[in-house]
Amino acid sequence: MEDFKTIAVFTYPHEIVVLKHILEQEKIPFFFENEITLSVAPFYTNALGGIKLKVHPNDFESVQTILDHLNNHLKIV
């Protein structure tokens, strides 16, 4: 996992729930750095730099497509 690079950063643990499910379904290897720490102490998010989604560089394009799809369909009424 040394080769894994950050592709996105999230502030709070609830922001990654749907994304985690999609990545697991697609069988894309990933991990969220600081996920457990910030689920216990969410106010440390600025000090730790947020929850970082790490993926292998070979999967960057696939993950970026998923992120773009999620961001384009969010609408606040």
mmCIF file of N, CA and C in Angstrom:
data_model
loop_
_atom_site.group_PDB
_atom_site.id
_atom_site.type_symbol
_atom_site.label_atom_id
_atom_site.label_comp_id
_atom_site.label_asym_id
_atom_site.label_seq_id
_atom_site.Cartn_x
_atom_site.Cartn_y
_atom_site.Cartn_z
ATOM 1 N N MET A 1 0.805 -1.190 0.000
ATOM 2 C CA MET A 1 0.000 0.000 0.000
ATOM 3 C C MET A 1 0.854 1.262 0.000
ATOM 4 N N GLU A 2 2.152 1.086 -0.084
ATOM 5 C CA GLU A 2 3.039 2.240 -0.150
ATOM 6 C C GLU A 2 2.838 3.035 -1.433
ATOM 7 N N ASP A 3 2.417 2.356 -2.502
ATOM 8 C CA ASP A 3 2.227 3.021 -3.782
ATOM 9 C C ASP A 3 0.911 3.776 -3.869
ATOM 10 N N PHE A 4 0.023 3.584 -2.916
ATOM 11 C CA PHE A 4 -1.271 4.235 -2.962
ATOM 12 C C PHE A 4 -1.131 5.740 -2.781
ATOM 13 N N LYS A 5 -1.908 6.499 -3.533
ATOM 14 C CA LYS A 5 -1.848 7.966 -3.508
ATOM 15 C C LYS A 5 -3.216 8.525 -3.152
ATOM 16 N N THR A 6 -3.222 9.720 -2.585
ATOM 17 C CA THR A 6 -4.467 10.391 -2.216
ATOM 18 C C THR A 6 -5.158 10.928 -3.457
ATOM 19 N N ILE A 7 -6.451 10.610 -3.597
ATOM 20 C CA ILE A 7 -7.227 11.118 -4.720
ATOM 21 C C ILE A 7 -8.306 12.097 -4.243
ATOM 22 N N ALA A 8 -8.720 11.989 -2.978
ATOM 23 C CA ALA A 8 -9.736 12.898 -2.448
ATOM 24 C C ALA A 8 -9.582 13.004 -0.931
ATOM 25 N N VAL A 9 -10.058 14.120 -0.392
ATOM 26 C CA VAL A 9 -10.012 14.351 1.051
ATOM 27 C C VAL A 9 -11.413 14.757 1.512
ATOM 28 N N PHE A 10 -11.852 14.159 2.617
ATOM 29 C CA PHE A 10 -13.172 14.430 3.179
ATOM 30 C C PHE A 10 -13.018 14.948 4.599
ATOM 31 N N THR A 11 -13.988 15.730 5.034
ATOM 32 C CA THR A 11 -13.903 16.335 6.358
ATOM 33 C C THR A 11 -14.467 15.444 7.454
ATOM 34 N N TYR A 12 -15.602 14.809 7.190
ATOM 35 C CA TYR A 12 -16.291 14.043 8.230
ATOM 36 C C TYR A 12 -16.549 12.604 7.780
ATOM 37 N N PRO A 13 -16.600 11.677 8.735
ATOM 38 C CA PRO A 13 -16.797 10.258 8.395
ATOM 39 C C PRO A 13 -18.089 9.961 7.638
ATOM 40 N N HIS A 14 -19.149 10.703 7.866
ATOM 41 C CA HIS A 14 -20.407 10.407 7.178
ATOM 42 C C HIS A 14 -20.329 10.687 5.675
ATOM 43 N N GLU A 15 -19.339 11.439 5.242
ATOM 44 C CA GLU A 15 -19.196 11.782 3.827
ATOM 45 C C GLU A 15 -18.675 10.620 2.979
ATOM 46 N N ILE A 16 -18.150 9.591 3.612
ATOM 47 C CA ILE A 16 -17.510 8.515 2.853
ATOM 48 C C ILE A 16 -18.329 7.230 2.791
ATOM 49 N N VAL A 17 -19.460 7.191 3.434
ATOM 50 C CA VAL A 17 -20.230 5.944 3.553
ATOM 51 C C VAL A 17 -20.647 5.391 2.188
ATOM 52 N N VAL A 18 -21.266 6.205 1.361
ATOM 53 C CA VAL A 18 -21.735 5.743 0.048
ATOM 54 C C VAL A 18 -20.552 5.410 -0.853
ATOM 55 N N LEU A 19 -19.543 6.259 -0.837
ATOM 56 C CA LEU A 19 -18.354 6.026 -1.655
ATOM 57 C C LEU A 19 -17.673 4.708 -1.286
ATOM 58 N N LYS A 20 -17.566 4.435 -0.014
ATOM 59 C CA LYS A 20 -16.949 3.183 0.444
ATOM 60 C C LYS A 20 -17.718 1.984 -0.107
ATOM 61 N N HIS A 21 -19.024 2.048 -0.052
ATOM 62 C CA HIS A 21 -19.869 0.960 -0.563
ATOM 63 C C HIS A 21 -19.651 0.755 -2.065
ATOM 64 N N ILE A 22 -19.610 1.838 -2.825
ATOM 65 C CA ILE A 22 -19.406 1.741 -4.279
ATOM 66 C C ILE A 22 -18.041 1.150 -4.601
ATOM 67 N N LEU A 23 -17.007 1.594 -3.924
ATOM 68 C CA LEU A 23 -15.656 1.082 -4.183
ATOM 69 C C LEU A 23 -15.563 -0.410 -3.845
ATOM 70 N N GLU A 24 -16.224 -0.821 -2.787
ATOM 71 C CA GLU A 24 -16.240 -2.241 -2.434
ATOM 72 C C GLU A 24 -16.972 -3.058 -3.492
ATOM 73 N N GLN A 25 -18.089 -2.536 -4.005
ATOM 74 C CA GLN A 25 -18.828 -3.238 -5.054
ATOM 75 C C GLN A 25 -18.002 -3.367 -6.327
ATOM 76 N N GLU A 26 -17.245 -2.340 -6.652
ATOM 77 C CA GLU A 26 -16.418 -2.342 -7.860
ATOM 78 C C GLU A 26 -15.116 -3.120 -7.669
ATOM 79 N N LYS A 27 -14.878 -3.577 -6.445
ATOM 80 C CA LYS A 27 -13.660 -4.326 -6.097
ATOM 81 C C LYS A 27 -12.382 -3.533 -6.401
ATOM 82 N N ILE A 28 -12.436 -2.246 -6.108
ATOM 83 C CA ILE A 28 -11.274 -1.372 -6.265
ATOM 84 C C ILE A 28 -10.557 -1.323 -4.917
ATOM 85 N N PRO A 29 -9.276 -1.677 -4.874
ATOM 86 C CA PRO A 29 -8.545 -1.609 -3.605
ATOM 87 C C PRO A 29 -8.372 -0.153 -3.164
ATOM 88 N N PHE A 30 -8.679 0.118 -1.898
ATOM 89 C CA PHE A 30 -8.615 1.480 -1.377
ATOM 90 C C PHE A 30 -8.472 1.415 0.131
ATOM 91 N N PHE A 31 -8.141 2.542 0.726
ATOM 92 C CA PHE A 31 -8.281 2.702 2.168
ATOM 93 C C PHE A 31 -8.433 4.177 2.483
ATOM 94 N N PHE A 32 -9.054 4.449 3.611
ATOM 95 C CA PHE A 32 -9.263 5.817 4.071
ATOM 96 C C PHE A 32 -8.319 6.082 5.231
ATOM 97 N N GLU A 33 -7.339 6.936 5.002
ATOM 98 C CA GLU A 33 -6.398 7.312 6.057
ATOM 99 C C GLU A 33 -7.099 8.244 7.037
ATOM 100 N N ASN A 34 -6.938 8.021 8.316
ATOM 101 C CA ASN A 34 -7.508 8.816 9.417
ATOM 102 C C ASN A 34 -8.993 8.531 9.655
ATOM 103 N N GLU A 35 -9.566 7.551 8.999
ATOM 104 C CA GLU A 35 -11.007 7.272 9.141
ATOM 105 C C GLU A 35 -11.385 6.949 10.584
ATOM 106 N N ILE A 36 -10.682 6.031 11.210
ATOM 107 C CA ILE A 36 -11.030 5.602 12.565
ATOM 108 C C ILE A 36 -10.788 6.727 13.566
ATOM 109 N N THR A 37 -9.663 7.389 13.456
ATOM 110 C CA THR A 37 -9.341 8.475 14.378
ATOM 111 C C THR A 37 -10.403 9.562 14.337
ATOM 112 N N LEU A 38 -10.817 9.945 13.135
ATOM 113 C CA LEU A 38 -11.791 11.023 13.017
ATOM 114 C C LEU A 38 -13.217 10.572 13.308
ATOM 115 N N SER A 39 -13.482 9.283 13.281
ATOM 116 C CA SER A 39 -14.811 8.828 13.698
ATOM 117 C C SER A 39 -14.940 8.921 15.213
ATOM 118 N N VAL A 40 -13.814 8.836 15.919
ATOM 119 C CA VAL A 40 -13.804 8.948 17.373
ATOM 120 C C VAL A 40 -13.661 10.406 17.814
ATOM 121 N N ALA A 41 -12.826 11.158 17.115
ATOM 122 C CA ALA A 41 -12.550 12.557 17.479
ATOM 123 C C ALA A 41 -12.672 13.444 16.240
ATOM 124 N N PRO A 42 -13.902 13.736 15.805
ATOM 125 C CA PRO A 42 -14.108 14.465 14.549
ATOM 126 C C PRO A 42 -13.537 15.883 14.535
ATOM 127 N N PHE A 43 -13.324 16.474 15.695
ATOM 128 C CA PHE A 43 -12.803 17.836 15.724
ATOM 129 C C PHE A 43 -11.310 17.901 15.415
ATOM 130 N N TYR A 44 -10.662 16.766 15.255
ATOM 131 C CA TYR A 44 -9.248 16.725 14.874
ATOM 132 C C TYR A 44 -9.058 16.792 13.361
ATOM 133 N N THR A 45 -10.136 16.915 12.616
ATOM 134 C CA THR A 45 -10.069 16.834 11.160
ATOM 135 C C THR A 45 -9.090 17.834 10.554
ATOM 136 N N ASN A 46 -9.084 19.068 11.034
ATOM 137 C CA ASN A 46 -8.146 20.057 10.486
ATOM 138 C C ASN A 46 -6.710 19.733 10.853
ATOM 139 N N ALA A 47 -6.492 19.257 12.055
ATOM 140 C CA ALA A 47 -5.141 18.929 12.498
ATOM 141 C C ALA A 47 -4.550 17.759 11.715
ATOM 142 N N LEU A 48 -5.400 16.792 11.355
ATOM 143 C CA LEU A 48 -4.919 15.600 10.648
ATOM 144 C C LEU A 48 -5.015 15.718 9.132
ATOM 145 N N GLY A 49 -5.656 16.770 8.649
ATOM 146 C CA GLY A 49 -5.778 16.944 7.203
ATOM 147 C C GLY A 49 -6.951 16.211 6.597
ATOM 148 N N GLY A 50 -7.923 15.818 7.405
ATOM 149 C CA GLY A 50 -9.128 15.168 6.900
ATOM 150 C C GLY A 50 -8.947 13.681 6.680
ATOM 151 N N ILE A 51 -9.990 13.075 6.127
ATOM 152 C CA ILE A 51 -9.986 11.648 5.795
ATOM 153 C C ILE A 51 -9.549 11.536 4.338
ATOM 154 N N LYS A 52 -8.433 10.892 4.109
ATOM 155 C CA LYS A 52 -7.839 10.825 2.774
ATOM 156 C C LYS A 52 -8.162 9.493 2.111
ATOM 157 N N LEU A 53 -8.775 9.573 0.940
ATOM 158 C CA LEU A 53 -9.036 8.373 0.149
ATOM 159 C C LEU A 53 -7.778 8.033 -0.625
ATOM 160 N N LYS A 54 -7.219 6.861 -0.353
ATOM 161 C CA LYS A 54 -5.989 6.407 -1.005
ATOM 162 C C LYS A 54 -6.314 5.252 -1.948
ATOM 163 N N VAL A 55 -5.856 5.370 -3.191
ATOM 164 C CA VAL A 55 -6.033 4.305 -4.181
ATOM 165 C C VAL A 55 -4.740 4.129 -4.956
ATOM 166 N N HIS A 56 -4.618 2.989 -5.606
ATOM 167 C CA HIS A 56 -3.449 2.729 -6.443
ATOM 168 C C HIS A 56 -3.536 3.611 -7.688
ATOM 169 N N PRO A 57 -2.411 4.143 -8.165
ATOM 170 C CA PRO A 57 -2.431 4.998 -9.364
ATOM 171 C C PRO A 57 -3.110 4.367 -10.577
ATOM 172 N N ASN A 58 -3.079 3.048 -10.700
ATOM 173 C CA ASN A 58 -3.750 2.377 -11.824
ATOM 174 C C ASN A 58 -5.264 2.531 -11.773
ATOM 175 N N ASP A 59 -5.810 2.823 -10.590
ATOM 176 C CA ASP A 59 -7.259 2.947 -10.416
ATOM 177 C C ASP A 59 -7.730 4.399 -10.367
ATOM 178 N N PHE A 60 -6.817 5.348 -10.553
ATOM 179 C CA PHE A 60 -7.180 6.766 -10.452
ATOM 180 C C PHE A 60 -8.331 7.134 -11.381
ATOM 181 N N GLU A 61 -8.266 6.709 -12.623
ATOM 182 C CA GLU A 61 -9.282 7.094 -13.603
ATOM 183 C C GLU A 61 -10.656 6.551 -13.212
ATOM 184 N N SER A 62 -10.707 5.297 -12.797
ATOM 185 C CA SER A 62 -11.981 4.685 -12.392
ATOM 186 C C SER A 62 -12.566 5.396 -11.178
ATOM 187 N N VAL A 63 -11.728 5.656 -10.192
ATOM 188 C CA VAL A 63 -12.198 6.305 -8.976
ATOM 189 C C VAL A 63 -12.610 7.745 -9.262
ATOM 190 N N GLN A 64 -11.879 8.439 -10.109
ATOM 191 C CA GLN A 64 -12.241 9.812 -10.451
ATOM 192 C C GLN A 64 -13.604 9.852 -11.140
ATOM 193 N N THR A 65 -13.883 8.884 -11.985
ATOM 194 C CA THR A 65 -15.193 8.792 -12.646
ATOM 195 C C THR A 65 -16.298 8.597 -11.611
ATOM 196 N N ILE A 66 -16.055 7.738 -10.632
ATOM 197 C CA ILE A 66 -17.039 7.503 -9.568
ATOM 198 C C ILE A 66 -17.261 8.783 -8.764
ATOM 199 N N LEU A 67 -16.183 9.458 -8.399
ATOM 200 C CA LEU A 67 -16.298 10.705 -7.640
ATOM 201 C C LEU A 67 -17.053 11.771 -8.429
ATOM 202 N N ASP A 68 -16.748 11.890 -9.707
ATOM 203 C CA ASP A 68 -17.440 12.870 -10.554
ATOM 204 C C ASP A 68 -18.933 12.557 -10.640
ATOM 205 N N HIS A 69 -19.242 11.279 -10.772
ATOM 206 C CA HIS A 69 -20.648 10.867 -10.863
ATOM 207 C C HIS A 69 -21.391 11.203 -9.567
ATOM 208 N N LEU A 70 -20.780 10.942 -8.435
ATOM 209 C CA LEU A 70 -21.416 11.249 -7.148
ATOM 210 C C LEU A 70 -21.600 12.755 -6.967
ATOM 211 N N ASN A 71 -20.602 13.531 -7.322
ATOM 212 C CA ASN A 71 -20.673 14.983 -7.138
ATOM 213 C C ASN A 71 -21.665 15.646 -8.090
ATOM 214 N N ASN A 72 -21.846 15.121 -9.278
ATOM 215 C CA ASN A 72 -22.750 15.739 -10.249
ATOM 216 C C ASN A 72 -24.218 15.483 -9.935
ATOM 217 N N HIS A 73 -24.493 14.468 -9.125
ATOM 218 C CA HIS A 73 -25.894 14.127 -8.883
ATOM 219 C C HIS A 73 -26.377 14.576 -7.500
ATOM 220 N N LEU A 74 -25.551 15.293 -6.778
ATOM 221 C CA LEU A 74 -25.984 15.795 -5.476
ATOM 222 C C LEU A 74 -26.748 17.103 -5.677
ATOM 223 N N LYS A 75 -27.978 17.130 -5.212
ATOM 224 C CA LYS A 75 -28.785 18.345 -5.334
ATOM 225 C C LYS A 75 -29.442 18.634 -3.994
ATOM 226 N N ILE A 76 -29.308 19.846 -3.554
ATOM 227 C CA ILE A 76 -29.930 20.261 -2.299
ATOM 228 C C ILE A 76 -31.195 21.032 -2.649
ATOM 229 N N VAL A 77 -32.291 20.608 -2.080
ATOM 230 C CA VAL A 77 -33.585 21.229 -2.369
ATOM 231 C C VAL A 77 -33.875 22.300 -1.344
#
